[in-house]
Structures are given as C-alpha cells and as structure tokens.
C-alpha cells in the first residue's frame, strides 16, 4: 500500500515538473505530444495499410501523420512497377492509382525506420517477372503481399501463382476489391479461399465493404449509405472461412462502420478476431478534425467496440498475430 502511494506521489510530482516546464517554455504543443507519447506507450496501434509518397505527401509528413494518429507500427504497402498492361488498365492504375511508391522505396524507408515501419512486396501480376520480383522482397523481410490492386480475375492463373508464393512464404495477401475495376468477381472468391486454405487473405476497399449487407444488389454502388442487413457476401466469407480477414482502412471501411452503427457494433463483435485496423489515407496531418479517415476510423473502432479487449484486438492484437510482428 505504501509502495503504491509512494509511486503515485513520485509520478504526479514528475508530471507536475514536466508540465510546468513545458508551460514555462510556452509550448502547449509539446504537452500534447507528451500526452500522446504516454498513450502510445500504454496502447500501441498497428496500422497495416499505408503508402509511401501517397499522392504528393513527403516522407516527413508520412512520419508526422502516423505519429499524430498514435500508430506505433506501420506496414507500408508498395505499388507494382509501372507497366502498360491489361492489369494496370494500360497504365492508368500504375502506382496503385495514387502515385504510391514501389518495393524499393518502401523497403528503404522501413529499413531506415525499423522501430516504426515494416513493408510489403508487390508486382503487376501480368508482368513477366512478377513472381521473382515479389519473392526478392519477401526474402528481404516483406510481411505481406500487396496491395494487390489490379484489373484481373480474382482466380486468374497469375493471381494463383501469387497465392502459391504467399503460401510458400507464409505471409498474408491483401486485396483491393472494387467492382469492375480491381480484382473481378468477388462472389466467386470462395473458390480461392477453399483452394488455398493455408493462405490468409485480407479483404479491403469498396466492394469488400459494400457487401457486408445482404441487400447489396447493385454492385455499381461503391459507398452505400442505407442500414445493413447481416449476411452479405463479406459477412459470410468472414464467418465461413478461417483464412479470410478484413482490413478496416479507407473511406470504405469507415463508411461500413458509420452507415449503421447498431449493425457495426454486432459486426465488430462477431468478427472481433478477423478485423484489423489500417488507415490508407493520404492527408499530411493525421488529425480527425481535419478529416483524416485513419484517425476517424480509430475513434469509430473505440466508440463501437463492446470492450477494451475487443478494441485492442482490432487496433493491435489481431495484426500482431496475423503478421507475426
Ligand atoms: Zn486500396
Ligand atoms: Zn490520415
């Protein structure tokens, strides 16, 4: 008992001195970041979905963005090498259609910021050297293949070669699902889930999230707003297949949580071991107040989780397990 009292006295005195010092220095900013640093220490957050050079964001802004959101570990997902092929819509989808950097850039940045960053491996699937390019970065330590955001059938032979590579290296595969644009024919993807039961697939983006709703019939609608009836394709994939996971990132992930919060509470509860936080936003600041979807997504997960335990799974523990961080 006396130990506890003694400890809390010391802590509060130290806090007082530090606060006073910072106020004297006239820097409320520093006080904010001190509070943030304390929060980060006690509640680490893993962000499984970010990009380097996302549109015009600088490396310094990326670092500041992640730290402002309270992220302790970030996985950078590279683009494939630019190509004029069917899978990149003759070049229109190069750079993940976001000017995102490639394998070498993600690898080098992660190497220079080892404590905070990891990296993935990627290649345009119909490039001749796709497999050797991905394998090169897996050997260097890539923790995921993706973001696979290409105009291909989800069960195309070149995609299956990538799934086989993921199986050989025991890394997950992260896919951007967007109707008639990226990864075609979501409704028959269960065939791949069954054919590759040892590969962990992570679903992301508009078509993935729109299909939480059983009544989502018009697949051309990418950001539906109506209330959700459980039992959509996505809901069933997550329930029926141990190797299917969901990435909560981007406007699509946020929309899935905000469009019907009563449904979202049950959805997070039901799939608490399968859903993983990611940000995938391009803003420089990382502040919810200025519309950072990553920060808003964290706030929404905290708001809708039934317990601290579930919240920690979604923001940290599930990623730690799946990516063996
Ligand atoms: Zn994406
Ligand atoms: Zn952001």
mmCIF file of C-alpha atoms and ligand atoms in Angstrom:
data_model
loop_
_atom_site.group_PDB
_atom_site.id
_atom_site.type_symbol
_atom_site.label_atom_id
_atom_site.label_comp_id
_atom_site.label_asym_id
_atom_site.label_seq_id
_atom_site.Cartn_x
_atom_site.Cartn_y
_atom_site.Cartn_z
ATOM 1 C CA UNK A 1 0.000 0.000 0.000
ATOM 2 C CA UNK A 2 2.722 2.453 0.983
ATOM 3 C CA UNK A 3 4.627 1.449 -2.169
ATOM 4 C CA UNK A 4 1.655 2.411 -4.313
ATOM 5 C CA UNK A 5 1.256 5.764 -2.568
ATOM 6 C CA UNK A 6 4.925 6.493 -2.859
ATOM 7 C CA UNK A 7 4.935 5.632 -6.556
ATOM 8 C CA UNK A 8 1.908 7.753 -7.395
ATOM 9 C CA UNK A 9 3.383 10.701 -5.479
ATOM 10 C CA UNK A 10 6.606 10.460 -7.444
ATOM 11 C CA UNK A 11 4.739 10.203 -10.720
ATOM 12 C CA UNK A 12 2.485 13.142 -10.062
ATOM 13 C CA UNK A 13 5.430 15.260 -8.911
ATOM 14 C CA UNK A 14 7.370 14.388 -12.049
ATOM 15 C CA UNK A 15 4.337 15.102 -14.196
ATOM 16 C CA UNK A 16 3.910 18.439 -12.440
ATOM 17 C CA UNK A 17 7.516 19.417 -13.014
ATOM 18 C CA UNK A 18 7.415 18.411 -16.651
ATOM 19 C CA UNK A 19 4.108 20.166 -17.260
ATOM 20 C CA UNK A 20 5.289 23.298 -15.503
ATOM 21 C CA UNK A 21 8.482 23.253 -17.512
ATOM 22 C CA UNK A 22 6.629 22.900 -20.757
ATOM 23 C CA UNK A 23 4.156 25.628 -19.889
ATOM 24 C CA UNK A 24 7.036 27.874 -18.911
ATOM 25 C CA UNK A 25 8.601 27.108 -22.244
ATOM 26 C CA UNK A 26 5.324 28.311 -23.722
ATOM 27 C CA UNK A 27 4.797 25.112 -25.665
ATOM 28 C CA UNK A 28 1.383 23.543 -25.340
ATOM 29 C CA UNK A 29 2.264 21.565 -28.445
ATOM 30 C CA UNK A 30 4.945 19.711 -26.514
ATOM 31 C CA UNK A 31 2.496 18.964 -23.730
ATOM 32 C CA UNK A 32 0.137 17.459 -26.283
ATOM 33 C CA UNK A 33 2.811 15.272 -27.747
ATOM 34 C CA UNK A 34 3.892 14.196 -24.260
ATOM 35 C CA UNK A 35 0.353 13.053 -23.569
ATOM 36 C CA UNK A 36 0.278 11.291 -26.931
ATOM 37 C CA UNK A 37 3.575 9.554 -26.232
ATOM 38 C CA UNK A 38 2.224 8.287 -22.904
ATOM 39 C CA UNK A 39 -0.919 6.984 -24.588
ATOM 40 C CA UNK A 40 1.106 5.275 -27.308
ATOM 41 C CA UNK A 41 3.276 3.528 -24.764
ATOM 42 C CA UNK A 42 0.298 2.054 -22.993
ATOM 43 C CA UNK A 43 -1.807 1.370 -26.094
ATOM 44 C CA UNK A 44 0.214 0.570 -29.194
ATOM 45 C CA UNK A 45 -1.641 0.621 -32.518
ATOM 46 C CA UNK A 46 -0.604 -1.270 -35.646
ATOM 47 C CA UNK A 47 -1.592 0.265 -38.988
ATOM 48 C CA UNK A 48 -1.486 -2.461 -41.645
ATOM 49 C CA UNK A 49 -2.254 -0.209 -44.610
ATOM 50 C CA UNK A 50 -0.264 2.864 -45.577
ATOM 51 C CA UNK A 51 1.606 4.027 -48.648
ATOM 52 C CA UNK A 52 4.789 5.977 -49.211
ATOM 53 C CA UNK A 53 4.618 9.082 -51.443
ATOM 54 C CA UNK A 54 0.822 8.795 -51.440
ATOM 55 C CA UNK A 55 -0.017 11.490 -53.990
ATOM 56 C CA UNK A 56 2.292 14.336 -53.018
ATOM 57 C CA UNK A 57 2.879 13.524 -49.352
ATOM 58 C CA UNK A 58 6.518 13.809 -48.263
ATOM 59 C CA UNK A 59 8.375 11.284 -46.082
ATOM 60 C CA UNK A 60 8.422 13.788 -43.216
ATOM 61 C CA UNK A 61 4.655 14.238 -43.499
ATOM 62 C CA UNK A 62 4.141 10.461 -43.528
ATOM 63 C CA UNK A 63 6.126 10.129 -40.302
ATOM 64 C CA UNK A 64 4.248 13.003 -38.672
ATOM 65 C CA UNK A 65 0.889 11.613 -39.892
ATOM 66 C CA UNK A 66 1.488 8.195 -38.357
ATOM 67 C CA UNK A 67 2.748 9.606 -35.062
ATOM 68 C CA UNK A 68 -0.175 12.035 -34.810
ATOM 69 C CA UNK A 69 -2.599 9.115 -35.152
ATOM 70 C CA UNK A 70 -0.798 7.276 -32.339
ATOM 71 C CA UNK A 71 0.490 4.500 -34.595
ATOM 72 C CA UNK A 72 3.400 2.536 -33.168
ATOM 73 C CA UNK A 73 3.950 0.205 -36.140
ATOM 74 C CA UNK A 74 3.033 0.782 -39.786
ATOM 75 C CA UNK A 75 3.090 -1.617 -42.715
ATOM 76 C CA UNK A 76 3.905 0.174 -45.980
ATOM 77 C CA UNK A 77 2.202 -1.413 -48.990
ATOM 78 C CA UNK A 78 4.099 -0.843 -52.241
ATOM 79 C CA UNK A 79 2.769 -0.428 -55.776
ATOM 80 C CA UNK A 80 3.936 -2.649 -58.624
ATOM 81 C CA UNK A 81 6.474 -1.338 -61.126
ATOM 82 C CA UNK A 82 4.731 0.909 -63.696
ATOM 83 C CA UNK A 83 3.522 -1.062 -66.733
ATOM 84 C CA UNK A 84 1.230 -0.633 -69.702
ATOM 85 C CA UNK A 85 -0.732 -3.870 -69.471
ATOM 86 C CA UNK A 86 -4.294 -5.097 -69.108
ATOM 87 C CA UNK A 87 -3.982 -5.374 -65.319
ATOM 88 C CA UNK A 88 -2.964 -1.706 -64.958
ATOM 89 C CA UNK A 89 -5.664 -0.535 -67.403
ATOM 90 C CA UNK A 90 -2.846 0.378 -69.799
ATOM 91 C CA UNK A 91 -1.013 2.361 -67.165
ATOM 92 C CA UNK A 92 -3.962 4.251 -65.639
ATOM 93 C CA UNK A 93 -3.678 2.191 -62.445
ATOM 94 C CA UNK A 94 0.066 2.440 -62.026
ATOM 95 C CA UNK A 95 1.216 3.458 -58.550
ATOM 96 C CA UNK A 96 -1.988 1.933 -57.103
ATOM 97 C CA UNK A 97 -3.770 4.828 -58.839
ATOM 98 C CA UNK A 98 -2.389 7.030 -56.043
ATOM 99 C CA UNK A 99 1.213 7.757 -57.073
ATOM 100 C CA UNK A 100 2.271 5.352 -54.333
ATOM 101 C CA UNK A 101 5.901 4.267 -54.163
ATOM 102 C CA UNK A 102 7.153 0.798 -55.060
ATOM 103 C CA UNK A 103 9.030 -2.066 -53.414
ATOM 104 C CA UNK A 104 12.432 -0.402 -53.182
ATOM 105 C CA UNK A 105 11.058 2.818 -51.692
ATOM 106 C CA UNK A 106 9.021 1.006 -49.029
ATOM 107 C CA UNK A 107 11.895 -1.325 -48.215
ATOM 108 C CA UNK A 108 14.447 1.503 -47.852
ATOM 109 C CA UNK A 109 12.139 3.674 -45.741
ATOM 110 C CA UNK A 110 11.269 0.759 -43.440
ATOM 111 C CA UNK A 111 14.950 -0.111 -43.123
ATOM 112 C CA UNK A 112 15.704 3.465 -42.070
ATOM 113 C CA UNK A 113 12.812 3.490 -39.561
ATOM 114 C CA UNK A 114 12.969 -0.054 -38.241
ATOM 115 C CA UNK A 115 11.132 0.533 -34.972
ATOM 116 C CA UNK A 116 8.063 2.030 -36.591
ATOM 117 C CA UNK A 117 7.796 0.589 -40.112
ATOM 118 C CA UNK A 118 7.518 -2.745 -41.908
ATOM 119 C CA UNK A 119 6.973 -3.286 -45.628
ATOM 120 C CA UNK A 120 5.096 -5.453 -48.108
ATOM 121 C CA UNK A 121 6.018 -6.813 -51.545
ATOM 122 C CA UNK A 122 4.124 -6.259 -54.764
ATOM 123 C CA UNK A 123 4.221 -6.645 -58.555
ATOM 124 C CA UNK A 124 1.923 -6.144 -61.514
ATOM 125 C CA UNK A 125 0.542 -9.707 -61.823
ATOM 126 C CA UNK A 126 0.852 -9.965 -65.619
ATOM 127 C CA UNK A 127 4.466 -8.737 -65.660
ATOM 128 C CA UNK A 128 6.871 -11.473 -66.746
ATOM 129 C CA UNK A 129 8.988 -11.202 -63.597
ATOM 130 C CA UNK A 130 6.098 -10.721 -61.141
ATOM 131 C CA UNK A 131 6.884 -13.742 -59.006
ATOM 132 C CA UNK A 132 10.646 -13.200 -58.841
ATOM 133 C CA UNK A 133 10.130 -9.501 -58.024
ATOM 134 C CA UNK A 134 7.768 -10.297 -55.133
ATOM 135 C CA UNK A 135 9.996 -13.114 -53.938
ATOM 136 C CA UNK A 136 13.032 -10.815 -53.889
ATOM 137 C CA UNK A 137 11.327 -8.587 -51.312
ATOM 138 C CA UNK A 138 9.874 -11.483 -49.335
ATOM 139 C CA UNK A 139 13.439 -12.678 -48.900
ATOM 140 C CA UNK A 140 14.353 -9.197 -47.656
ATOM 141 C CA UNK A 141 11.649 -9.435 -44.997
ATOM 142 C CA UNK A 142 8.353 -8.270 -46.509
ATOM 143 C CA UNK A 143 5.496 -9.262 -44.194
ATOM 144 C CA UNK A 144 2.635 -9.256 -46.733
ATOM 145 C CA UNK A 145 1.971 -9.408 -50.466
ATOM 146 C CA UNK A 146 0.031 -6.349 -51.557
ATOM 147 C CA UNK A 147 -1.709 -4.154 -52.017
ATOM 148 C CA UNK A 148 -2.995 -6.235 -54.943
ATOM 149 C CA UNK A 149 -5.000 -3.591 -56.808
ATOM 150 C CA UNK A 150 -5.081 -4.708 -60.414
ATOM 151 C CA UNK A 151 -7.622 -5.364 -63.152
ATOM 152 C CA UNK A 152 -7.561 -9.173 -63.019
ATOM 153 C CA UNK A 153 -9.890 -12.077 -62.347
ATOM 154 C CA UNK A 154 -9.505 -12.993 -58.689
ATOM 155 C CA UNK A 155 -8.817 -16.576 -59.770
ATOM 156 C CA UNK A 156 -6.611 -15.768 -62.792
ATOM 157 C CA UNK A 157 -3.595 -18.100 -63.206
ATOM 158 C CA UNK A 158 -1.166 -15.232 -62.490
ATOM 159 C CA UNK A 159 -3.023 -14.410 -59.274
ATOM 160 C CA UNK A 160 -2.962 -18.052 -58.216
ATOM 161 C CA UNK A 161 0.823 -18.052 -58.635
ATOM 162 C CA UNK A 162 0.919 -15.154 -56.175
ATOM 163 C CA UNK A 163 -1.309 -17.054 -53.720
ATOM 164 C CA UNK A 164 1.034 -20.037 -54.000
ATOM 165 C CA UNK A 165 4.010 -17.806 -53.281
ATOM 166 C CA UNK A 166 2.209 -16.413 -50.218
ATOM 167 C CA UNK A 167 1.668 -19.970 -49.045
ATOM 168 C CA UNK A 168 5.339 -20.852 -49.532
ATOM 169 C CA UNK A 169 6.478 -17.810 -47.521
ATOM 170 C CA UNK A 170 3.596 -17.930 -45.039
ATOM 171 C CA UNK A 171 2.585 -14.289 -45.487
ATOM 172 C CA UNK A 172 -0.927 -12.873 -45.935
ATOM 173 C CA UNK A 173 -2.239 -11.397 -49.196
ATOM 174 C CA UNK A 174 -4.032 -8.026 -49.132
ATOM 175 C CA UNK A 175 -6.508 -7.306 -51.955
ATOM 176 C CA UNK A 176 -8.370 -4.174 -53.048
ATOM 177 C CA UNK A 177 -11.872 -5.175 -54.192
ATOM 178 C CA UNK A 178 -13.581 -2.709 -56.494
ATOM 179 C CA UNK A 179 -16.357 -3.778 -58.831
ATOM 180 C CA UNK A 180 -15.298 -3.978 -62.486
ATOM 181 C CA UNK A 181 -12.061 -2.178 -61.672
ATOM 182 C CA UNK A 182 -9.848 -4.241 -59.351
ATOM 183 C CA UNK A 183 -9.997 -7.993 -58.594
ATOM 184 C CA UNK A 184 -13.011 -9.158 -60.570
ATOM 185 C CA UNK A 185 -15.797 -11.484 -59.423
ATOM 186 C CA UNK A 186 -15.884 -11.145 -55.672
ATOM 187 C CA UNK A 187 -18.817 -13.574 -55.472
ATOM 188 C CA UNK A 188 -16.699 -16.486 -56.633
ATOM 189 C CA UNK A 189 -13.664 -15.753 -54.482
ATOM 190 C CA UNK A 190 -14.754 -18.501 -52.068
ATOM 191 C CA UNK A 191 -13.246 -20.918 -54.582
ATOM 192 C CA UNK A 192 -9.810 -19.442 -53.878
ATOM 193 C CA UNK A 193 -10.440 -19.445 -50.119
ATOM 194 C CA UNK A 194 -11.165 -23.159 -50.404
ATOM 195 C CA UNK A 195 -8.329 -23.943 -52.796
ATOM 196 C CA UNK A 196 -5.726 -22.145 -50.633
ATOM 197 C CA UNK A 197 -6.828 -22.772 -47.035
ATOM 198 C CA UNK A 198 -3.346 -22.082 -45.674
ATOM 199 C CA UNK A 199 -3.162 -18.616 -47.238
ATOM 200 C CA UNK A 200 -4.606 -15.791 -45.162
ATOM 201 C CA UNK A 201 -6.446 -13.318 -47.393
ATOM 202 C CA UNK A 202 -7.222 -9.767 -46.252
ATOM 203 C CA UNK A 203 -10.142 -8.006 -47.954
ATOM 204 C CA UNK A 204 -10.145 -4.232 -48.434
ATOM 205 C CA UNK A 205 -11.934 -1.417 -50.291
ATOM 206 C CA UNK A 206 -15.343 -0.538 -51.690
ATOM 207 C CA UNK A 207 -16.724 -3.846 -52.941
ATOM 208 C CA UNK A 208 -15.404 -5.711 -49.917
ATOM 209 C CA UNK A 209 -17.175 -3.329 -47.510
ATOM 210 C CA UNK A 210 -20.349 -2.700 -49.507
ATOM 211 C CA UNK A 211 -21.038 -6.443 -49.366
ATOM 212 C CA UNK A 212 -21.417 -6.656 -45.602
ATOM 213 C CA UNK A 213 -25.093 -6.020 -46.478
ATOM 214 C CA UNK A 214 -27.231 -8.925 -47.639
ATOM 215 C CA UNK A 215 -29.349 -6.435 -49.614
ATOM 216 C CA UNK A 216 -26.435 -5.007 -51.565
ATOM 217 C CA UNK A 217 -27.642 -5.958 -55.023
ATOM 218 C CA UNK A 218 -26.387 -3.112 -57.212
ATOM 219 C CA UNK A 219 -22.635 -3.743 -57.289
ATOM 220 C CA UNK A 220 -22.002 -0.451 -59.070
ATOM 221 C CA UNK A 221 -22.806 1.362 -55.795
ATOM 222 C CA UNK A 222 -19.458 1.660 -54.009
ATOM 223 C CA UNK A 223 -20.360 3.629 -50.866
ATOM 224 C CA UNK A 224 -23.891 2.553 -49.864
ATOM 225 C CA UNK A 225 -25.480 4.526 -47.042
ATOM 226 C CA UNK A 226 -28.588 2.569 -46.099
ATOM 227 C CA UNK A 227 -28.875 0.407 -42.969
ATOM 228 C CA UNK A 228 -27.303 -3.038 -43.133
ATOM 229 C CA UNK A 229 -28.906 -6.476 -43.103
ATOM 230 C CA UNK A 230 -26.378 -9.081 -41.916
ATOM 231 C CA UNK A 231 -25.483 -11.975 -44.211
ATOM 232 C CA UNK A 232 -23.843 -10.227 -47.174
ATOM 233 C CA UNK A 233 -21.037 -11.964 -49.075
ATOM 234 C CA UNK A 234 -18.350 -10.320 -46.922
ATOM 235 C CA UNK A 235 -20.110 -11.287 -43.693
ATOM 236 C CA UNK A 236 -20.334 -14.886 -44.890
ATOM 237 C CA UNK A 237 -16.709 -15.088 -46.055
ATOM 238 C CA UNK A 238 -15.563 -13.860 -42.636
ATOM 239 C CA UNK A 239 -17.847 -16.331 -40.837
ATOM 240 C CA UNK A 240 -17.278 -19.354 -43.039
ATOM 241 C CA UNK A 241 -13.571 -19.200 -43.842
ATOM 242 C CA UNK A 242 -10.833 -19.210 -41.205
ATOM 243 C CA UNK A 243 -8.408 -17.724 -43.771
ATOM 244 C CA UNK A 244 -10.470 -14.610 -44.608
ATOM 245 C CA UNK A 245 -9.738 -11.339 -42.769
ATOM 246 C CA UNK A 246 -10.938 -7.745 -43.178
ATOM 247 C CA UNK A 247 -8.908 -4.512 -43.359
ATOM 248 C CA UNK A 248 -10.855 -1.647 -41.743
ATOM 249 C CA UNK A 249 -8.994 1.054 -43.669
ATOM 250 C CA UNK A 250 -10.037 3.867 -46.013
ATOM 251 C CA UNK A 251 -13.296 5.716 -46.612
ATOM 252 C CA UNK A 252 -14.952 2.390 -47.453
ATOM 253 C CA UNK A 253 -14.014 0.837 -44.096
ATOM 254 C CA UNK A 254 -15.104 3.948 -42.228
ATOM 255 C CA UNK A 255 -18.388 4.081 -44.168
ATOM 256 C CA UNK A 256 -19.095 0.446 -43.241
ATOM 257 C CA UNK A 257 -18.867 1.402 -39.558
ATOM 258 C CA UNK A 258 -20.719 4.734 -39.692
ATOM 259 C CA UNK A 259 -23.585 3.908 -42.103
ATOM 260 C CA UNK A 260 -25.362 1.774 -39.494
ATOM 261 C CA UNK A 261 -23.668 1.855 -36.110
ATOM 262 C CA UNK A 262 -26.057 -0.610 -34.474
ATOM 263 C CA UNK A 263 -25.153 -3.157 -37.119
ATOM 264 C CA UNK A 264 -21.461 -2.224 -36.893
ATOM 265 C CA UNK A 265 -21.359 -2.961 -33.152
ATOM 266 C CA UNK A 266 -22.579 -6.517 -33.763
ATOM 267 C CA UNK A 267 -20.320 -6.888 -36.803
ATOM 268 C CA UNK A 268 -17.206 -5.914 -34.810
ATOM 269 C CA UNK A 269 -18.262 -8.258 -32.019
ATOM 270 C CA UNK A 270 -18.974 -11.143 -34.415
ATOM 271 C CA UNK A 271 -15.682 -10.786 -36.290
ATOM 272 C CA UNK A 272 -13.516 -9.481 -33.439
ATOM 273 C CA UNK A 273 -10.737 -11.962 -34.310
ATOM 274 C CA UNK A 274 -10.860 -11.258 -38.060
ATOM 275 C CA UNK A 275 -10.888 -7.478 -38.463
ATOM 276 C CA UNK A 276 -7.711 -5.412 -38.496
ATOM 277 C CA UNK A 277 -7.119 -1.694 -38.354
ATOM 278 C CA UNK A 278 -5.487 0.148 -41.264
ATOM 279 C CA UNK A 279 -5.543 3.821 -42.279
ATOM 280 C CA UNK A 280 -4.831 4.146 -46.047
ATOM 281 C CA UNK A 281 -5.335 7.920 -46.021
ATOM 282 C CA UNK A 282 -3.274 10.492 -47.863
ATOM 283 C CA UNK A 283 -3.653 13.627 -45.721
ATOM 284 C CA UNK A 284 -0.492 15.153 -44.248
ATOM 285 C CA UNK A 285 -1.669 15.853 -40.698
ATOM 286 C CA UNK A 286 -3.250 12.718 -39.246
ATOM 287 C CA UNK A 287 -5.880 14.746 -37.365
ATOM 288 C CA UNK A 288 -9.524 13.667 -37.126
ATOM 289 C CA UNK A 289 -10.557 17.331 -37.025
ATOM 290 C CA UNK A 290 -9.142 17.896 -40.492
ATOM 291 C CA UNK A 291 -10.800 14.808 -41.923
ATOM 292 C CA UNK A 292 -8.077 12.155 -41.575
ATOM 293 C CA UNK A 293 -10.041 8.940 -42.192
ATOM 294 C CA UNK A 294 -7.392 6.907 -40.355
ATOM 295 C CA UNK A 295 -7.894 8.938 -37.178
ATOM 296 C CA UNK A 296 -11.681 8.877 -37.608
ATOM 297 C CA UNK A 297 -11.543 5.098 -38.070
ATOM 298 C CA UNK A 298 -9.645 4.665 -34.774
ATOM 299 C CA UNK A 299 -12.231 6.831 -32.988
ATOM 300 C CA UNK A 300 -15.070 4.792 -34.516
ATOM 301 C CA UNK A 301 -13.498 1.462 -33.501
ATOM 302 C CA UNK A 302 -13.094 2.800 -29.955
ATOM 303 C CA UNK A 303 -16.692 4.016 -29.925
ATOM 304 C CA UNK A 304 -18.251 0.797 -31.222
ATOM 305 C CA UNK A 305 -16.163 -1.913 -29.539
ATOM 306 C CA UNK A 306 -18.036 -3.733 -26.769
ATOM 307 C CA UNK A 307 -14.985 -3.883 -24.503
ATOM 308 C CA UNK A 308 -11.387 -2.761 -24.205
ATOM 309 C CA UNK A 309 -10.363 -6.307 -25.078
ATOM 310 C CA UNK A 310 -12.200 -6.219 -28.415
ATOM 311 C CA UNK A 311 -10.843 -2.733 -29.165
ATOM 312 C CA UNK A 312 -7.277 -3.898 -28.540
ATOM 313 C CA UNK A 313 -7.791 -6.890 -30.842
ATOM 314 C CA UNK A 314 -8.979 -4.636 -33.664
ATOM 315 C CA UNK A 315 -6.314 -1.943 -33.220
ATOM 316 C CA UNK A 316 -3.361 -4.147 -32.356
ATOM 317 C CA UNK A 317 -3.591 -7.785 -31.281
ATOM 318 C CA UNK A 318 -5.077 -9.275 -34.475
ATOM 319 C CA UNK A 319 -2.411 -7.618 -36.627
ATOM 320 C CA UNK A 320 0.370 -8.711 -34.292
ATOM 321 C CA UNK A 321 -0.804 -12.294 -34.607
ATOM 322 C CA UNK A 322 -1.517 -12.358 -38.339
ATOM 323 C CA UNK A 323 1.682 -10.579 -39.395
ATOM 324 C CA UNK A 324 3.802 -12.209 -36.645
ATOM 325 C CA UNK A 325 5.036 -8.776 -35.533
HETATM 326 ZN ZN1 LIG B 1 -6.763 0.192 -51.710
HETATM 327 ZN ZN1 LIG B 2 -4.908 10.352 -42.386
#
